[in-house]
PDB file of C-alpha atoms in Angstrom:
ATOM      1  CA  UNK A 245      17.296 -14.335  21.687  1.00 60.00           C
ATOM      2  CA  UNK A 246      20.210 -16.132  20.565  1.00 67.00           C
ATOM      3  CA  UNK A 247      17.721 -19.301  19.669  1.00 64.00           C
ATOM      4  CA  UNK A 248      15.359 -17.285  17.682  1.00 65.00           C
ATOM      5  CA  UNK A 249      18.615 -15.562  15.392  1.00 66.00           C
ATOM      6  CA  UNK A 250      19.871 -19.116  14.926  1.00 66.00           C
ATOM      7  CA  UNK A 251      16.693 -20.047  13.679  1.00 65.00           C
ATOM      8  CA  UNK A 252      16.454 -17.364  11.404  1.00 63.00           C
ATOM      9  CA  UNK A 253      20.059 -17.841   9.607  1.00 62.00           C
ATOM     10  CA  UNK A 254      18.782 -21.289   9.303  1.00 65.00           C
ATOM     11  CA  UNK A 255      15.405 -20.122   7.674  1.00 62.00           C
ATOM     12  CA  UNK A 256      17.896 -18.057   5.387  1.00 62.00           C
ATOM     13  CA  UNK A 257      19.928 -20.408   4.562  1.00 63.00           C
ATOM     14  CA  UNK A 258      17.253 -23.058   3.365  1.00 65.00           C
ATOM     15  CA  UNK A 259      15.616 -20.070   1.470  1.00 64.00           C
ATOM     16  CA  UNK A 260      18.782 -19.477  -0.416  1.00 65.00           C
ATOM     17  CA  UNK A 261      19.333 -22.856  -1.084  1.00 66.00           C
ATOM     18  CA  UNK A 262      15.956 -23.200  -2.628  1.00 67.00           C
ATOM     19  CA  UNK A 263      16.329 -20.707  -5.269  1.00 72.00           C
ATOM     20  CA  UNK A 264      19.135 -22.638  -6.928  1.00 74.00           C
ATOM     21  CA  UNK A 265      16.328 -25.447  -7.335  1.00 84.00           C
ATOM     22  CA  UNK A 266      15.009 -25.842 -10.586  1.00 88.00           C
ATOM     23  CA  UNK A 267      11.981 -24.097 -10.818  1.00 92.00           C
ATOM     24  CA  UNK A 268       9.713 -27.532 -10.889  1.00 92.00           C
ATOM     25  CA  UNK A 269      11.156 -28.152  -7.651  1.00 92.00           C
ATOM     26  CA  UNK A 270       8.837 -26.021  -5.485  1.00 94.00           C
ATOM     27  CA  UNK A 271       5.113 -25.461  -4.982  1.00 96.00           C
ATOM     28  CA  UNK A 272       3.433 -22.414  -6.326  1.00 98.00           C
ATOM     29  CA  UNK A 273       0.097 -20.317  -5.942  1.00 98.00           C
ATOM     30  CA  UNK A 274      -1.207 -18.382  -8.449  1.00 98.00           C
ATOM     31  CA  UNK A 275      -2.999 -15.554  -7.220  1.00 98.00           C
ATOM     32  CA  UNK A 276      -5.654 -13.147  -9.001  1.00 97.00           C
ATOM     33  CA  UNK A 277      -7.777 -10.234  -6.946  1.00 95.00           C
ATOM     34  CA  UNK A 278     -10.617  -8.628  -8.408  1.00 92.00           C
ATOM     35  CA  UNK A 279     -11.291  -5.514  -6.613  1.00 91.00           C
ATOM     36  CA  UNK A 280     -13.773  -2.661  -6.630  1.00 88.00           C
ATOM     37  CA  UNK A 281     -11.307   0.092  -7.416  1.00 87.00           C
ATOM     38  CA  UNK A 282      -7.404   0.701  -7.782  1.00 89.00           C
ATOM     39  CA  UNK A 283      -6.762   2.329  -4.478  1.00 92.00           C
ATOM     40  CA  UNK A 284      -6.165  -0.050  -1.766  1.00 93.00           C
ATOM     41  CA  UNK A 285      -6.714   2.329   0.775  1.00 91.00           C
ATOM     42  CA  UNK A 286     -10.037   3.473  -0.495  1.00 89.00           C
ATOM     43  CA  UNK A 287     -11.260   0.065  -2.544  1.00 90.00           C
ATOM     44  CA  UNK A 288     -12.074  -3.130  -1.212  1.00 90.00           C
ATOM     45  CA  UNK A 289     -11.628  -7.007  -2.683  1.00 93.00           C
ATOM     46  CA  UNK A 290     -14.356  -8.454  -4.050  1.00 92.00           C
ATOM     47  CA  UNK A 291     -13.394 -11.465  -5.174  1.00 93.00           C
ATOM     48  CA  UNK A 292     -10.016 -13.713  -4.929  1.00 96.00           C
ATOM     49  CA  UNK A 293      -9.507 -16.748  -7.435  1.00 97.00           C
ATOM     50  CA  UNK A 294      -6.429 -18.986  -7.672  1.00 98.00           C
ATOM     51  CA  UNK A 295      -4.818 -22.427  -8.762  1.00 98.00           C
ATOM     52  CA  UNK A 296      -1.762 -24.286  -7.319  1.00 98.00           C
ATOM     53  CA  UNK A 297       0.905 -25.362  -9.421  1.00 98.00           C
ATOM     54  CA  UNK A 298       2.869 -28.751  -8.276  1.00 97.00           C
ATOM     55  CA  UNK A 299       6.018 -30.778 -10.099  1.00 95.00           C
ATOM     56  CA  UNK A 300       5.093 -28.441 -12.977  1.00 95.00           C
ATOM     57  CA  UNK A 301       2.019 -28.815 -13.534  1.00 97.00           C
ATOM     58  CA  UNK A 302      -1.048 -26.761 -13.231  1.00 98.00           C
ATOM     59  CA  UNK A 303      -3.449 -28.378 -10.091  1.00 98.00           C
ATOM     60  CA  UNK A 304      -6.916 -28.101 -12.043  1.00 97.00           C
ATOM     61  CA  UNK A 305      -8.828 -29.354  -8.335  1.00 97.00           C
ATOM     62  CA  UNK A 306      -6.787 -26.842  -6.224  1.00 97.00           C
ATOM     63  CA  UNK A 307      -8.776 -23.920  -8.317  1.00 97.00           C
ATOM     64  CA  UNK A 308     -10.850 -21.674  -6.364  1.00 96.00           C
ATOM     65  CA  UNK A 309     -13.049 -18.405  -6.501  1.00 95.00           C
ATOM     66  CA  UNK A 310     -14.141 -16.860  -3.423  1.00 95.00           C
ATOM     67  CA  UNK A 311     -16.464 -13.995  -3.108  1.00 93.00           C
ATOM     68  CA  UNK A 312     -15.760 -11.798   0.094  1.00 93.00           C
ATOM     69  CA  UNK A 313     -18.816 -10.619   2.014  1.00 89.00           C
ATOM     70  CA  UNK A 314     -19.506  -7.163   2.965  1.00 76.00           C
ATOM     71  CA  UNK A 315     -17.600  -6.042  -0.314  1.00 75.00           C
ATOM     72  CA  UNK A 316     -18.979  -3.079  -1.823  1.00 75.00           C
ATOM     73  CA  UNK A 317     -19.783  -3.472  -5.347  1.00 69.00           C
ATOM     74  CA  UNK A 318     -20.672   0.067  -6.527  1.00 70.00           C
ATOM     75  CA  UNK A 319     -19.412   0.828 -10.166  1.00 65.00           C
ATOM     76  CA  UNK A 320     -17.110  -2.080  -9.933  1.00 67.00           C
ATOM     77  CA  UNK A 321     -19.938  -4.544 -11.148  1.00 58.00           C
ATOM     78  CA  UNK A 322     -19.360  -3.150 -15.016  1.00 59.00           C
ATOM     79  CA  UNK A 323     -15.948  -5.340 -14.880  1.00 65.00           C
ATOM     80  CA  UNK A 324     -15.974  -8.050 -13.046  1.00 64.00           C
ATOM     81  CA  UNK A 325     -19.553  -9.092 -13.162  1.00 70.00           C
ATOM     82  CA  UNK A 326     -20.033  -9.704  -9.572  1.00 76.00           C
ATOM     83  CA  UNK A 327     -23.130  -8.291  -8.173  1.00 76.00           C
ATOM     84  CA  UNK A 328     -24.611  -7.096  -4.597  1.00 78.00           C
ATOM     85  CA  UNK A 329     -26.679 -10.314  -4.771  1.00 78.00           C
ATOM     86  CA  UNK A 330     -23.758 -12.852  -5.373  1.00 79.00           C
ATOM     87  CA  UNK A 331     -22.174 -11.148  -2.794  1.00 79.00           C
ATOM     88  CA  UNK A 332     -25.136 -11.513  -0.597  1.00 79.00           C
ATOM     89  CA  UNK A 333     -25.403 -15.105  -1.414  1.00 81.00           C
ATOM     90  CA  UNK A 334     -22.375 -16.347  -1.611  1.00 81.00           C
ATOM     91  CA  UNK A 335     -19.773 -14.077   0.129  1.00 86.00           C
ATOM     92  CA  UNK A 336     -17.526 -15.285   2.948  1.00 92.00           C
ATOM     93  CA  UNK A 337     -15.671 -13.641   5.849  1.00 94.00           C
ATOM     94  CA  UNK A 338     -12.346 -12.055   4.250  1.00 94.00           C
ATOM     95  CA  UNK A 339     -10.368 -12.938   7.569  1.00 95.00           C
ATOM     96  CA  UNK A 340     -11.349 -16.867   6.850  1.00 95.00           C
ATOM     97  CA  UNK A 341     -10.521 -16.692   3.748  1.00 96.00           C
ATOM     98  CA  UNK A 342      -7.479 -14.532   4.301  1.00 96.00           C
ATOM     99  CA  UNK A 343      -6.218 -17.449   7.265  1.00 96.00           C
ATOM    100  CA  UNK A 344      -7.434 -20.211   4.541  1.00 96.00           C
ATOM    101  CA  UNK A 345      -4.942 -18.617   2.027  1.00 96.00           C
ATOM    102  CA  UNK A 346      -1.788 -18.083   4.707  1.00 96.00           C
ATOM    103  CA  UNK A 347      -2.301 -21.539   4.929  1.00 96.00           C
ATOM    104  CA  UNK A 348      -1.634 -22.270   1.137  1.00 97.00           C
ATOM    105  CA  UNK A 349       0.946 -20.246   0.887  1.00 97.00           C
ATOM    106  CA  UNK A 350       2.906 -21.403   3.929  1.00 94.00           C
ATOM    107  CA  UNK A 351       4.789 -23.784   1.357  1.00 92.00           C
ATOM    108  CA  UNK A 352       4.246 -22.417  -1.635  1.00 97.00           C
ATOM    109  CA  UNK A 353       5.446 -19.246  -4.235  1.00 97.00           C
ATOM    110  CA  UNK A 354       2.521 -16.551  -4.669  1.00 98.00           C
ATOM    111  CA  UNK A 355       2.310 -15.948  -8.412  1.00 98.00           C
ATOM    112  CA  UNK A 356       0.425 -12.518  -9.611  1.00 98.00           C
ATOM    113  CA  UNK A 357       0.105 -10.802 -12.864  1.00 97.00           C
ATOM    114  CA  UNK A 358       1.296  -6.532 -11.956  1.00 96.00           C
ATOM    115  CA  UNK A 359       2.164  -7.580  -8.182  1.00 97.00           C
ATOM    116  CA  UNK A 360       2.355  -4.420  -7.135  1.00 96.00           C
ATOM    117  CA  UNK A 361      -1.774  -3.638  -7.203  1.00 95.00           C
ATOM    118  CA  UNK A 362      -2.203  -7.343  -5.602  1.00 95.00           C
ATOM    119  CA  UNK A 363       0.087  -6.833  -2.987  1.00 97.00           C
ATOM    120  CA  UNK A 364      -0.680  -3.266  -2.364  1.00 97.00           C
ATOM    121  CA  UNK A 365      -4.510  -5.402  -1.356  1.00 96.00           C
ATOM    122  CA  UNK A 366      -2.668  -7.814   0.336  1.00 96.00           C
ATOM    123  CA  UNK A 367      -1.067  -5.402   2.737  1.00 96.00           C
ATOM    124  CA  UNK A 368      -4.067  -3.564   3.552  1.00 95.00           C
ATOM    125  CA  UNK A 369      -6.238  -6.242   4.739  1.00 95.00           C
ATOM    126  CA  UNK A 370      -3.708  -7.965   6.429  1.00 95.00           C
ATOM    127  CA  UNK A 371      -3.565  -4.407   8.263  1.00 94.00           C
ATOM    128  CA  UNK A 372      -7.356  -4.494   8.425  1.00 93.00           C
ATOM    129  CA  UNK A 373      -7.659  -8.078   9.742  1.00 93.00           C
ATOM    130  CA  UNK A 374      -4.943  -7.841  12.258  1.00 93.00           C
ATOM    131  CA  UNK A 375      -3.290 -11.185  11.116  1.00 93.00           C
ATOM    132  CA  UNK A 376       0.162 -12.280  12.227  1.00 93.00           C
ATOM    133  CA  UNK A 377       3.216 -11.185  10.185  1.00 93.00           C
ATOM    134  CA  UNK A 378       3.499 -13.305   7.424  1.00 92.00           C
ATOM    135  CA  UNK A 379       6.720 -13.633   4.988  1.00 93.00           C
ATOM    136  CA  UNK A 380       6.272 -14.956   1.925  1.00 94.00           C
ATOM    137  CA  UNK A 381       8.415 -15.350  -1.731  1.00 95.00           C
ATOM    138  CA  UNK A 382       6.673 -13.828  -4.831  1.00 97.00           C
ATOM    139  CA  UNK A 383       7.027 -13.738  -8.393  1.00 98.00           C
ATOM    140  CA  UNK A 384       5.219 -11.603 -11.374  1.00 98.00           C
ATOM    141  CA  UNK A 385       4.454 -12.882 -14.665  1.00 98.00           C
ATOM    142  CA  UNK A 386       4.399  -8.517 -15.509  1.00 98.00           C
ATOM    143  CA  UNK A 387       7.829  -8.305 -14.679  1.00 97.00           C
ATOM    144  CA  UNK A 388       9.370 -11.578 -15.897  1.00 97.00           C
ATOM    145  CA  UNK A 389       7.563 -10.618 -19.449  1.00 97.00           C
ATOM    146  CA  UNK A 390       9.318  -6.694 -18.835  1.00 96.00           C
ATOM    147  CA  UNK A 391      12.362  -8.303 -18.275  1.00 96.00           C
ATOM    148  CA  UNK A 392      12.410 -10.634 -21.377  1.00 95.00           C
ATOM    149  CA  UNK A 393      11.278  -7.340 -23.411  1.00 94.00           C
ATOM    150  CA  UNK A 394      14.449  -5.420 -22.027  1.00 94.00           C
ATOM    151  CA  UNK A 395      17.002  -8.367 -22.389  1.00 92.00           C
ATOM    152  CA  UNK A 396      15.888  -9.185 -25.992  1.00 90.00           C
ATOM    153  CA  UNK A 397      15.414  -5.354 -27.090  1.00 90.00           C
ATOM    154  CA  UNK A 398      11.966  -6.285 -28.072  1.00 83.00           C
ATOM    155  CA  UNK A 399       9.672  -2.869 -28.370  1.00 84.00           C
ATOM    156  CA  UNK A 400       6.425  -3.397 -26.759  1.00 86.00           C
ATOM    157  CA  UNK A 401       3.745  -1.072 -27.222  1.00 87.00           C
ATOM    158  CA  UNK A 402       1.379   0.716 -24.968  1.00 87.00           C
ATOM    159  CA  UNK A 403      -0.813  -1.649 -23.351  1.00 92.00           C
ATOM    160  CA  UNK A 404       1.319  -4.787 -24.389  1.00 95.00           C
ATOM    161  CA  UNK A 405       1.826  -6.222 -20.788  1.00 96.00           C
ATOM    162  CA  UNK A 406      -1.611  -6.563 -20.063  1.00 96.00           C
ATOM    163  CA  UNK A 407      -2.304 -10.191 -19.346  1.00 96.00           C
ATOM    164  CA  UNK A 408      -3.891 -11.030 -22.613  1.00 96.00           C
ATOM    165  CA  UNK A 409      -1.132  -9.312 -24.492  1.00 96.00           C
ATOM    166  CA  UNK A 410       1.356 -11.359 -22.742  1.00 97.00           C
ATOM    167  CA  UNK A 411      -0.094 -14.145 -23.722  1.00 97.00           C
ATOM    168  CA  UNK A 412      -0.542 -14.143 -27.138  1.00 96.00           C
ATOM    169  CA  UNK A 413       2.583 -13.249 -27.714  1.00 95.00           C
ATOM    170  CA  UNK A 414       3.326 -16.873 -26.245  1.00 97.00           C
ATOM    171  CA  UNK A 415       0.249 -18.498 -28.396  1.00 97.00           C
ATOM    172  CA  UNK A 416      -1.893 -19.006 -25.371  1.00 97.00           C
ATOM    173  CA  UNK A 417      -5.647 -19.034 -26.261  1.00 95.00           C
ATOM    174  CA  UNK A 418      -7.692 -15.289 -25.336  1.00 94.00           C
ATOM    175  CA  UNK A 419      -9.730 -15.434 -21.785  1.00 93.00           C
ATOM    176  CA  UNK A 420     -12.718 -13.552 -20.571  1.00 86.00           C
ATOM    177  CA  UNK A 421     -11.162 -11.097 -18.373  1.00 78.00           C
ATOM    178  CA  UNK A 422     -12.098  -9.641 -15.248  1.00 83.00           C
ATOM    179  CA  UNK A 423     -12.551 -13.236 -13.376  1.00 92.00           C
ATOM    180  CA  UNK A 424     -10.161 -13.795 -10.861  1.00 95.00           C
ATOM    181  CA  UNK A 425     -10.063 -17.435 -11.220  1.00 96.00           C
ATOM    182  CA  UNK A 426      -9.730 -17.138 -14.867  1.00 96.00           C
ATOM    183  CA  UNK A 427      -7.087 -14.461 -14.894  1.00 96.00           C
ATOM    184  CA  UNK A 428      -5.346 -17.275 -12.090  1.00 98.00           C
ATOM    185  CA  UNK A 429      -5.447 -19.531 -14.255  1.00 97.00           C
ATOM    186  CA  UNK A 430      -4.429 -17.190 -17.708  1.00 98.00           C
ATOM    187  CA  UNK A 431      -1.594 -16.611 -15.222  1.00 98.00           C
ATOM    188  CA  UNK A 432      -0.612 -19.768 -13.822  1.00 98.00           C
ATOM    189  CA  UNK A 433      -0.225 -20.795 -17.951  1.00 98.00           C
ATOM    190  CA  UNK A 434       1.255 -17.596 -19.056  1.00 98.00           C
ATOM    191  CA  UNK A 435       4.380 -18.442 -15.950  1.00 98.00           C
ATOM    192  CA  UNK A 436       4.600 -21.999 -17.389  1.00 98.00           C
ATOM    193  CA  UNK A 437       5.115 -20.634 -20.932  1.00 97.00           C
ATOM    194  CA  UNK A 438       7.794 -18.348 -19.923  1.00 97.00           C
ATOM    195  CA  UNK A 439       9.446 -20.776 -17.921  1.00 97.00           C
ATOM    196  CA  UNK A 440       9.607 -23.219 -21.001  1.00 96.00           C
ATOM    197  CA  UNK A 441      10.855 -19.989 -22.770  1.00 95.00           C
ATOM    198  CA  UNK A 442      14.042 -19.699 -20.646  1.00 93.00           C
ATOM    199  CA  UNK A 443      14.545 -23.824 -21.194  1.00 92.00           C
ATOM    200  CA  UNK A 444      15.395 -26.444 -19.476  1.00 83.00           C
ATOM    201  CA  UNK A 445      18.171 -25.225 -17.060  1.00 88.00           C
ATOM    202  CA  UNK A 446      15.544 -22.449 -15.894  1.00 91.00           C
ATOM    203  CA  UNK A 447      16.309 -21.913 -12.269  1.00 92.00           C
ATOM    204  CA  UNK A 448      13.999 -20.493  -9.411  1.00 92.00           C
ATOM    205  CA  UNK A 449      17.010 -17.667  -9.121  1.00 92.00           C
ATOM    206  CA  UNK A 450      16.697 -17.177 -12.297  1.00 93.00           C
ATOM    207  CA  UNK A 451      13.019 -15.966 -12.834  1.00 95.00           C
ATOM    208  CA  UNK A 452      13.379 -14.121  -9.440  1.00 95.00           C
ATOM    209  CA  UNK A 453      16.239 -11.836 -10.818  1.00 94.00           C
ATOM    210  CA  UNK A 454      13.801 -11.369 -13.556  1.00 96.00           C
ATOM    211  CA  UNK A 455      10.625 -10.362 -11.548  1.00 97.00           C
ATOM    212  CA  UNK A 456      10.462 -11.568  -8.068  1.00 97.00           C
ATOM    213  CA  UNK A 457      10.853 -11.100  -4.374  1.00 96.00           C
ATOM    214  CA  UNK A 458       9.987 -10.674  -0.681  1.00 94.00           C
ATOM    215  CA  UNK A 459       7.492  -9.211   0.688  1.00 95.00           C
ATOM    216  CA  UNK A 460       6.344  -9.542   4.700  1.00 95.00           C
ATOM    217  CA  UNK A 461       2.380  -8.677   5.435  1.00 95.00           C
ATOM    218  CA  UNK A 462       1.955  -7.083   8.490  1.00 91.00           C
ATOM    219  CA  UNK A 463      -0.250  -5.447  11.097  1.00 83.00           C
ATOM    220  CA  UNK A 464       2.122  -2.099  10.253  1.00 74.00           C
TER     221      UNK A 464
END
């Protein structure tokens, strides 16, 4: 008992440490789902797509997009393009990949655009798959560009935090939608440009007090 609370002060302590890192300092993984509905309870993943980002810079060979199998298409196919037959031919197990991306993120900072719908996903399947508790550090390009907004009194209208919104107000180049490892990517880009928005100094703290956090998957 008294081992394992030592050895969680110590895991605190390193944690805290790390956030007064510059940002470039630590590993990230930018994370986009495409799913067949809104509801994690009642929807499934379909697809998962990311990138790594290392020393600052975006890891091009670390991108992936992974169709699940078993995923149930329905309606879903009018967004995100992904039909019955690609996930026939080309869909893998969701625990493997699910294990495959604990892995990744064992060292790393998970990265979303609107966290809360990703991580809602997350949650369930980790649930579903019966996979060891898992801790990890987040962050959310939504809420970093909310927070900028609020700070700088800037108005933004209905509809302006969408991904592609976000973007051009940065003067990032307009994606295809609806992919998950282009919207990882759109991400991953969007992150760097607010970083380089903050400047130089821009801290790991610092963009976590702007939209970040905790968040522990779980069998409960």
């Amino acid at each position: 008992m008294a081992w394992n609370i030592v050895r969680a002060l110590t895991a605190w302590r390193e944690s805290q440490q790390s956030m007064k890192c510059p940002w470039e300092e630590r590993d990230y993984l930018v994370l986009d789902i495409e799913t067949s509905g809104l509801d994690a309870k009642q929807d499934q993943i379909v697809s998962v797509g990311w990138v790594c980002i290392h020393h600052g810079v975006i890891e091009l060979d670390s991108a992936r997009h992974i169709v699940l199998e078993n995923a149930d298409i329905g309606h879903s196919v009018g967004i995100h393009m992904i039909t019955d037959a690609d996930v026939l031919e080309h869909g893998k197990k969701q625990q493997s990949v699910l294990r495959y991306l604990r892995h990744l993120l064992r060292h790393r900072i998970l990265v979303m655009h609107h966290a809360p719908l990703e991580l809602s996903f997350l949650k369930q399947v980790w649930q579903t798959e019966k996979l060891p508790s898992f801790s990890i550090r987040w962050l959310d390009t939504l809420a970093i560009e909310r927070a900028k907004a609020a700070r700088s009194q800037q108005p933004i209208q209905e509809g302006g935090f969408r991904l592609g919104a976000c973007r051009e107000r940065y003067g990032l180049p307009e994606y295809q939608g609806h992919d998950a490892l282009t919207d990882a990517l759109a991400t991953a880009e969007l992150l760097l440009a607010q970083i380089a928005y903050q400047g130089k100094e821009c801290r790991l703290h610092d963009l976590n007090q702007m939209g970040g956090g905790r968040v522990t998957l779980s069998t409960r």
